[in-house]
Short mmCIF file of C-alpha atoms in Angstrom, two decimals:
data_model
loop_
_atom_site.label_atom_id
_atom_site.label_comp_id
_atom_site.label_asym_id
_atom_site.label_seq_id
_atom_site.Cartn_x
_atom_site.Cartn_y
_atom_site.Cartn_z
CA LEU A 1 13.87 -25.36 7.73
CA VAL A 2 16.37 -23.61 5.78
CA ILE A 3 18.67 -23.48 8.68
CA LEU A 4 18.47 -27.12 9.04
CA GLY A 5 20.54 -26.88 5.31
CA LEU A 6 16.37 -28.07 3.86
CA GLY A 7 16.93 -25.02 1.34
CA THR A 8 14.30 -23.80 -0.97
CA PHE A 9 12.96 -26.62 0.11
CA GLY A 10 12.35 -26.18 3.12
CA ALA A 11 12.11 -22.30 3.07
CA ILE A 12 8.27 -23.89 1.12
CA LEU A 13 6.99 -26.36 3.89
CA GLY A 14 7.86 -23.26 6.16
CA ASN A 15 6.08 -20.65 4.48
CA THR A 16 3.22 -24.08 3.70
CA ILE A 17 2.41 -25.09 7.06
CA THR A 18 2.76 -21.79 8.61
CA PHE A 19 -0.65 -21.59 6.56
CA LEU A 20 -1.94 -24.78 7.88
CA ILE A 21 -1.84 -23.78 11.15
CA ILE A 22 -3.30 -20.34 11.24
CA GLY A 23 -6.06 -21.88 8.35
CA LEU A 24 -6.95 -24.73 11.75
CA ALA A 25 -6.35 -22.34 14.48
CA SER A 26 -9.11 -19.58 12.68
CA ILE A 27 -11.02 -22.89 12.61
CA LEU A 28 -11.05 -23.91 15.93
CA ILE A 29 -11.77 -19.65 17.47
CA LEU A 30 -14.58 -19.59 14.44
CA TYR A 31 -15.88 -22.65 16.56
CA LEU A 32 -15.58 -21.57 19.60
CA ALA A 33 -15.88 -17.60 19.82
CA LEU A 34 -19.04 -17.71 17.49
CA TYR A 35 -20.47 -21.27 16.31
CA LYS A 36 -21.23 -23.21 19.30
CA LYS A 37 -23.37 -19.01 20.24
CA LEU A 38 -25.22 -20.03 16.98
CA HIS A 39 -26.77 -22.45 18.61
CA LYS A 40 -28.40 -21.37 21.36
CA LEU A 41 -30.37 -18.45 19.41
CA ASN A 42 -33.68 -19.34 17.49
CA ASP A 43 -33.60 -21.08 14.71
CA ASP A 44 -34.61 -18.21 12.39
CA ARG A 45 -33.37 -20.64 8.40
CA PRO A 46 -35.40 -17.51 6.31
CA LYS A 47 -33.54 -15.01 8.09
CA ILE A 48 -31.03 -17.33 8.19
CA VAL A 49 -31.13 -17.94 3.91
CA GLU A 50 -31.65 -14.75 3.39
CA ASN A 51 -27.92 -13.20 5.86
CA ILE A 52 -26.40 -16.21 3.96
CA LYS A 53 -27.51 -14.62 0.09
CA THR A 54 -26.52 -11.13 1.31
CA MET A 55 -23.68 -12.26 1.55
CA PHE A 56 -22.83 -14.60 -0.87
CA LYS A 57 -24.32 -11.42 -3.27
CA TYR A 58 -21.90 -9.37 -2.06
CA GLY A 59 -18.68 -11.04 -1.65
CA LEU A 60 -18.75 -13.66 -4.39
CA PRO A 61 -17.14 -10.65 -6.39
CA LEU A 62 -15.05 -9.37 -4.05
CA SER A 63 -13.96 -13.75 -4.46
CA ILE A 64 -13.64 -12.92 -8.03
CA SER A 65 -11.16 -9.97 -8.15
CA ALA A 66 -8.65 -11.83 -6.29
CA ILE A 67 -8.43 -14.39 -7.13
CA ILE A 68 -8.77 -13.57 -11.51
CA SER A 69 -5.90 -10.84 -9.93
CA GLY A 70 -4.13 -13.45 -8.71
CA PHE A 71 -3.60 -15.02 -11.94
CA LEU A 72 -2.37 -12.27 -13.59
CA THR A 73 0.77 -12.18 -10.60
CA GLN A 74 1.41 -15.90 -11.98
CA PHE A 75 0.44 -15.16 -15.38
CA TYR A 76 3.58 -12.78 -14.55
CA ASN A 77 5.97 -15.55 -12.54
CA PHE A 78 5.31 -17.93 -15.49
CA LEU A 79 7.06 -14.90 -18.43
CA ILE A 80 10.11 -14.28 -15.51
CA ALA A 81 10.59 -17.58 -15.05
CA ILE A 82 10.83 -17.47 -19.29
CA TYR A 83 12.21 -14.50 -19.64
CA ALA A 84 14.42 -13.73 -17.23
CA THR A 85 17.97 -14.85 -15.85
CA ASP A 86 17.84 -16.77 -12.44
CA LEU A 87 20.16 -13.03 -11.18
CA MET A 88 18.03 -10.42 -12.12
CA ILE A 89 15.12 -12.50 -10.30
CA GLY A 90 17.55 -12.68 -7.65
CA ASN A 91 17.97 -8.74 -7.66
CA TYR A 92 14.15 -8.37 -8.10
CA SER A 93 13.79 -10.66 -5.24
CA VAL A 94 16.10 -8.17 -3.48
CA ALA A 95 13.98 -5.11 -4.35
CA THR A 96 10.71 -6.17 -3.62
CA ASN A 97 11.96 -7.56 -0.48
CA PHE A 98 12.69 -3.31 0.70
CA ALA A 99 9.68 -2.31 -1.02
CA VAL A 100 7.26 -3.89 2.15
CA LEU A 101 9.12 -1.97 4.22
CA ILE A 102 6.02 0.60 2.63
CA THR A 103 3.25 -1.29 3.01
CA PHE A 104 3.94 -1.24 6.84
CA PHE A 105 2.72 2.03 7.01
CA ALA A 106 0.22 1.54 3.66
CA THR A 107 -1.27 -1.23 4.36
CA PRO A 108 -3.09 -0.35 8.58
CA ILE A 109 -4.54 2.76 6.87
CA SER A 110 -6.25 0.22 4.17
CA THR A 111 -7.73 -1.50 6.62
CA MET A 112 -9.17 1.03 8.54
CA LEU A 113 -10.95 2.54 6.61
CA PHE A 114 -13.15 -0.40 4.68
CA PRO A 115 -15.36 0.58 8.39
CA ALA A 116 -14.74 3.95 8.17
CA PHE A 117 -17.28 4.25 5.66
CA SER A 118 -18.91 1.49 5.63
CA LYS A 119 -20.52 3.36 8.81
CA LEU A 120 -21.90 5.89 6.49
CA ASP A 121 -24.81 7.05 4.48
CA PRO A 122 -24.11 8.59 1.04
CA GLN A 123 -27.47 9.63 0.87
CA LYS A 124 -28.14 11.60 4.57
CA GLU A 125 -24.36 11.91 5.13
CA LYS A 126 -22.41 13.21 1.78
CA GLU A 127 -20.73 16.57 3.09
CA THR A 128 -19.56 13.60 5.74
CA LEU A 129 -18.68 11.07 3.30
CA ARG A 130 -16.35 13.92 1.30
CA ASN A 131 -14.50 15.30 4.00
CA VAL A 132 -14.14 11.82 5.81
CA PHE A 133 -12.46 9.99 2.18
CA GLN A 134 -10.32 13.23 1.32
CA PHE A 135 -8.74 13.19 4.88
CA SER A 136 -8.80 9.53 4.42
CA VAL A 137 -6.49 9.90 1.33
CA LYS A 138 -4.51 12.94 2.16
CA TYR A 139 -2.80 10.67 5.68
CA ALA A 140 -2.74 8.84 3.45
CA ALA A 141 -0.53 10.45 1.54
CA LEU A 142 1.28 11.77 3.82
CA LEU A 143 2.64 7.94 5.47
CA VAL A 144 3.14 5.80 1.94
CA VAL A 145 3.91 8.77 -0.24
CA PRO A 146 7.25 10.74 1.51
CA VAL A 147 8.48 7.01 3.25
CA ALA A 148 8.14 5.55 -1.41
CA ALA A 149 9.78 8.90 -1.27
CA MET A 150 12.73 7.86 0.59
CA ILE A 151 13.33 4.34 -0.63
CA ILE A 152 13.35 5.78 -4.20
CA ALA A 153 16.13 8.25 -3.28
CA LEU A 154 18.68 6.33 -1.55
CA SER A 155 17.93 2.86 -3.16
CA GLN A 156 21.37 2.65 -3.61
CA PRO A 157 22.82 3.09 0.04
CA ALA A 158 20.13 1.13 1.67
CA ILE A 159 20.32 -1.95 -1.24
CA SER A 160 24.72 -1.45 0.17
CA THR A 161 23.92 -1.15 3.86
CA LEU A 162 22.64 -5.53 3.47
CA PHE A 163 24.45 -6.63 0.52
CA GLY A 164 27.04 -4.60 -0.49
CA ASP A 165 27.49 -5.17 -4.63
CA ARG A 166 26.18 -8.48 -5.04
CA TYR A 167 23.22 -7.20 -7.06
CA ALA A 168 23.47 -4.34 -8.97
CA GLU A 169 19.90 -3.43 -10.80
CA ALA A 170 18.55 -4.01 -7.31
CA PRO A 171 18.85 0.17 -5.98
CA LEU A 172 16.75 0.82 -9.89
CA PHE A 173 14.42 -1.91 -9.00
CA LEU A 174 13.44 -0.70 -5.78
CA ALA A 175 12.96 3.15 -7.10
CA LEU A 176 10.70 1.86 -10.29
CA LEU A 177 8.88 -0.35 -7.47
CA ALA A 178 8.28 2.62 -4.85
CA ILE A 179 6.67 4.78 -7.51
CA SER A 180 3.47 2.59 -7.58
CA TYR A 181 2.89 3.11 -3.68
CA LEU A 182 3.17 7.57 -4.56
CA TYR A 183 -0.16 6.31 -6.36
CA THR A 184 -1.64 6.53 -2.83
CA ALA A 185 -2.18 10.85 -3.48
CA PHE A 186 -4.30 10.07 -6.38
CA GLY A 187 -6.56 8.46 -3.86
CA ASN A 188 -5.25 4.42 -4.83
CA LEU A 189 -6.15 3.62 -1.83
CA SER A 190 -9.05 5.04 -0.42
CA THR A 191 -11.31 4.70 -4.04
CA GLY A 192 -11.75 0.60 -3.89
CA ASN A 193 -12.05 1.12 0.22
CA LEU A 194 -14.81 3.46 -0.63
CA MET A 195 -16.56 1.75 -3.45
CA SER A 196 -16.63 -1.94 -1.68
CA SER A 197 -17.69 -0.50 2.15
CA GLN A 198 -21.24 1.05 0.18
CA GLY A 199 -21.66 -1.80 -1.76
CA GLN A 200 -20.57 -1.70 -5.25
CA THR A 201 -18.37 -5.42 -5.19
CA LYS A 202 -19.23 -5.47 -8.75
CA PHE A 203 -18.02 -2.44 -10.13
CA VAL A 204 -14.76 -3.16 -8.00
CA LEU A 205 -15.46 -6.00 -10.16
CA LYS A 206 -15.52 -4.90 -13.16
CA LEU A 207 -12.55 -2.35 -12.60
CA THR A 208 -10.23 -5.98 -11.87
CA MET A 209 -10.63 -7.70 -14.82
CA LEU A 210 -9.86 -4.24 -16.90
CA THR A 211 -6.72 -4.11 -15.14
CA VAL A 212 -6.48 -7.86 -15.70
CA ALA A 213 -6.98 -7.25 -19.29
CA ILE A 214 -4.81 -5.25 -19.72
CA GLY A 215 -1.89 -6.82 -17.71
CA PHE A 216 -2.38 -9.80 -19.67
CA PRO A 217 -1.27 -8.50 -22.75
CA MET A 218 1.19 -5.71 -21.86
CA GLY A 219 2.49 -8.24 -19.87
CA PHE A 220 3.07 -10.76 -22.72
CA VAL A 221 4.86 -8.04 -24.09
CA LEU A 222 6.37 -5.73 -22.24
CA ILE A 223 8.37 -8.84 -20.15
CA SER A 224 8.77 -11.25 -22.94
CA GLN A 225 11.45 -7.69 -24.33
CA PHE A 226 12.56 -6.01 -21.21
CA GLY A 227 12.51 -8.90 -18.64
CA ILE A 228 11.98 -6.80 -14.76
CA ILE A 229 11.56 -3.64 -16.41
CA GLY A 230 8.83 -4.62 -18.64
CA LEU A 231 7.27 -6.20 -15.08
CA ILE A 232 7.32 -3.01 -13.30
CA VAL A 233 6.56 -1.01 -15.89
CA THR A 234 3.22 -3.29 -16.73
CA THR A 235 1.85 -3.09 -12.53
CA LEU A 236 2.41 0.74 -12.60
CA THR A 237 0.56 0.90 -15.59
CA ALA A 238 -1.55 -1.66 -15.79
CA GLY A 239 -3.93 0.09 -13.45
CA ILE A 240 -4.23 3.09 -14.01
CA PRO A 241 -7.56 3.19 -15.64
CA SER A 242 -9.54 1.42 -13.61
CA LEU A 243 -7.80 4.08 -11.06
CA ILE A 244 -9.61 6.80 -12.92
CA ILE A 245 -12.57 5.78 -13.82
CA GLY A 246 -13.26 4.78 -9.77
CA LEU A 247 -12.29 8.41 -9.64
CA ARG A 248 -15.12 9.41 -11.78
CA PHE A 249 -17.43 7.14 -10.64
CA ILE A 250 -17.47 7.84 -6.79
CA ARG A 251 -17.40 11.22 -8.05
CA LYS A 252 -20.86 10.53 -9.52
CA HIS A 253 -22.42 8.45 -7.85
CA TYR A 254 -20.72 9.97 -3.67
CA GLY A 255 -19.97 13.24 -4.65
CA VAL A 256 -16.67 12.52 -3.78
CA THR A 257 -13.25 13.94 -4.68
CA VAL A 258 -9.58 13.55 -3.81
CA ASP A 259 -8.27 17.27 -2.86
CA TRP A 260 -5.21 16.94 -5.74
CA THR A 261 -4.43 20.51 -3.57
CA SER A 262 -3.40 18.67 -0.67
CA SER A 263 -2.05 15.70 -2.88
CA ALA A 264 0.20 17.77 -4.96
CA LYS A 265 1.27 19.65 -2.10
CA ILE A 266 2.38 16.04 -0.94
CA LEU A 267 3.45 15.18 -3.61
CA LEU A 268 5.93 18.42 -4.56
CA SER A 269 7.46 18.50 -1.02
CA SER A 270 8.61 14.36 -0.98
CA ALA A 271 9.40 14.59 -4.97
CA THR A 272 11.61 18.20 -4.12
CA ALA A 273 12.36 16.12 -0.51
CA ALA A 274 14.33 12.71 -2.37
CA ALA A 275 15.84 14.84 -5.76
CA ILE A 276 17.81 16.87 -2.67
CA THR A 277 18.79 14.09 -1.33
CA TYR A 278 19.67 12.14 -4.47
CA ALA A 279 21.73 15.12 -5.23
CA LEU A 280 23.97 15.51 -1.85
CA THR A 281 24.06 11.51 -0.79
CA SER A 282 25.72 11.07 -4.12
CA GLN A 283 28.46 13.37 -3.63
CA ILE A 284 29.37 11.54 -0.74
CA ALA A 285 31.90 9.54 0.04
CA PHE A 286 31.74 7.61 2.89
CA SER A 287 30.14 3.97 3.55
CA SER A 288 26.87 3.05 2.86
CA TRP A 289 25.74 2.76 5.93
CA ILE A 290 26.62 6.11 6.59
CA LYS A 291 25.12 7.77 3.40
CA LEU A 292 21.76 5.58 4.76
CA ILE A 293 21.95 8.04 7.74
CA ILE A 294 22.41 11.36 6.81
CA GLY A 295 20.75 10.67 3.89
CA ALA A 296 17.72 9.88 5.73
CA THR A 297 18.25 12.71 8.15
CA ILE A 298 18.14 15.09 4.97
CA PHE A 299 15.51 13.83 3.60
CA LEU A 300 13.50 14.46 6.96
CA PHE A 301 15.03 17.69 7.41
CA THR A 302 13.97 18.87 3.78
CA PHE A 303 10.54 17.25 3.39
CA LEU A 304 9.68 18.65 7.23
CA THR A 305 10.44 22.10 6.32
CA ILE A 306 9.14 22.24 2.95
CA THR A 307 5.08 20.89 4.07
CA LEU A 308 5.35 23.38 6.86
CA SER A 309 6.54 26.50 5.49
CA THR A 310 3.25 24.92 2.39
CA ARG A 311 0.89 24.29 5.34
CA THR A 312 0.17 21.66 4.23
CA ILE A 313 -0.37 20.18 7.63
CA ASN A 314 -1.37 21.55 10.46
CA THR A 315 -2.02 20.47 14.45
CA SER A 316 -5.46 18.80 13.51
CA ASP A 317 -4.21 16.75 11.42
CA ILE A 318 -1.53 16.19 13.85
CA ASN A 319 -3.97 15.03 16.07
CA ASN A 320 -5.97 12.69 13.82
CA LEU A 321 -2.86 11.75 12.53
CA LYS A 322 -2.11 10.37 16.29
CA GLU A 323 -4.98 8.83 16.47
CA MET A 324 -5.12 6.93 13.89
CA LEU A 325 -1.27 5.15 14.59
CA SER A 326 -3.27 4.57 17.22
CA GLU A 327 -2.99 0.79 16.58
CA LEU A 328 -0.19 -0.29 15.55
CA GLY A 329 1.11 -1.17 18.75
CA PRO A 330 4.68 -0.64 19.38
CA LEU A 331 5.73 1.31 17.14
CA SER A 332 2.84 4.04 16.94
CA HIS A 333 4.87 4.51 20.47
CA LEU A 334 7.55 6.22 17.36
CA LEU A 335 5.70 7.72 15.64
CA ASN A 336 3.52 8.91 17.95
CA PHE A 337 7.06 11.38 19.42
CA LEU A 338 7.90 11.90 16.03
CA LEU A 339 4.24 13.87 16.08
CA ASN A 340 4.87 15.79 18.93
CA ILE A 341 7.79 16.95 17.59
CA ILE A 342 6.45 17.83 14.35
CA GLU A 343 3.48 19.19 16.05
CA LYS A 344 5.63 21.30 18.19
CA LEU A 345 7.09 22.57 14.63
CA THR A 346 3.90 23.68 13.20
CA THR A 347 3.26 26.24 16.16
CA ILE A 348 6.74 28.46 14.93
CA PHE A 349 6.37 28.17 11.43
CA GLN A 350 2.44 29.16 12.41
CA PHE A 351 4.09 32.34 13.41
#
């Protein structure tokens, strides 16, 4: 629709129609795959009502959490429209589009964690739950944190490769946005999934309300004073108290916590690789796309060297990662190729 000449209206219309089609298709699939089969079952209305009550008791707090989080996002957008210039909003939009690359690694992990945690009984399988939680944080950090650190180090050549010098502020915005994904090493992706899987949705709602209570006044003050920078700082800091409280909650109720040693090693390896990459690429006078390729190579080599030499990852971890990434479709073949190389390097560094 945009190519046909409808411009911004075409983009909005296309996005709306897409959601409408998906919604109608979902209703049709739900009817054919589930609802028609329900008529063949025995009519046990009391049990159905009881199940519906349980579902509402569990799901309603999560729905409210999503709604008020959406209000907070719209509040930020409202403030940006008032206090930020069109140029800064354009730079921020470019940065957020690049940051989506990190979600390609974060979203599948977050999706897999809930069913994994929900199968465990914290009373009968306490040790298993502790190990699963720690491994989930470690493997999520191994995938997400290095990608975020590399984007921070290479934000300038990455933006320049596609857009040239038209968006001068976008590299800074991108680097700041990527910082939020470093929280993965502190259990940011795993904590909420663990609490939700164990039915603690009311507590999840309380944490969301705390984040919103901090985000509204902080966002107003910082965005009105510093524009886009204020927005990014707000999103980076508003959720930290909720994360800390969530970690304390799961430690108190389930006896689980983050493997801080592994997280520290991953963060240190990523930070060191990012610093070396940035220092070297900033001295290179090549075109942006060449700097991007060289920088990515330097980062991967440095990160793998540090990670393997400090034994942050072992053969068992690589096998587990292969199993986790098998659900990513065609992308899993490329990642498995890289993991096979890392596995061979691991055997070398073990001597």
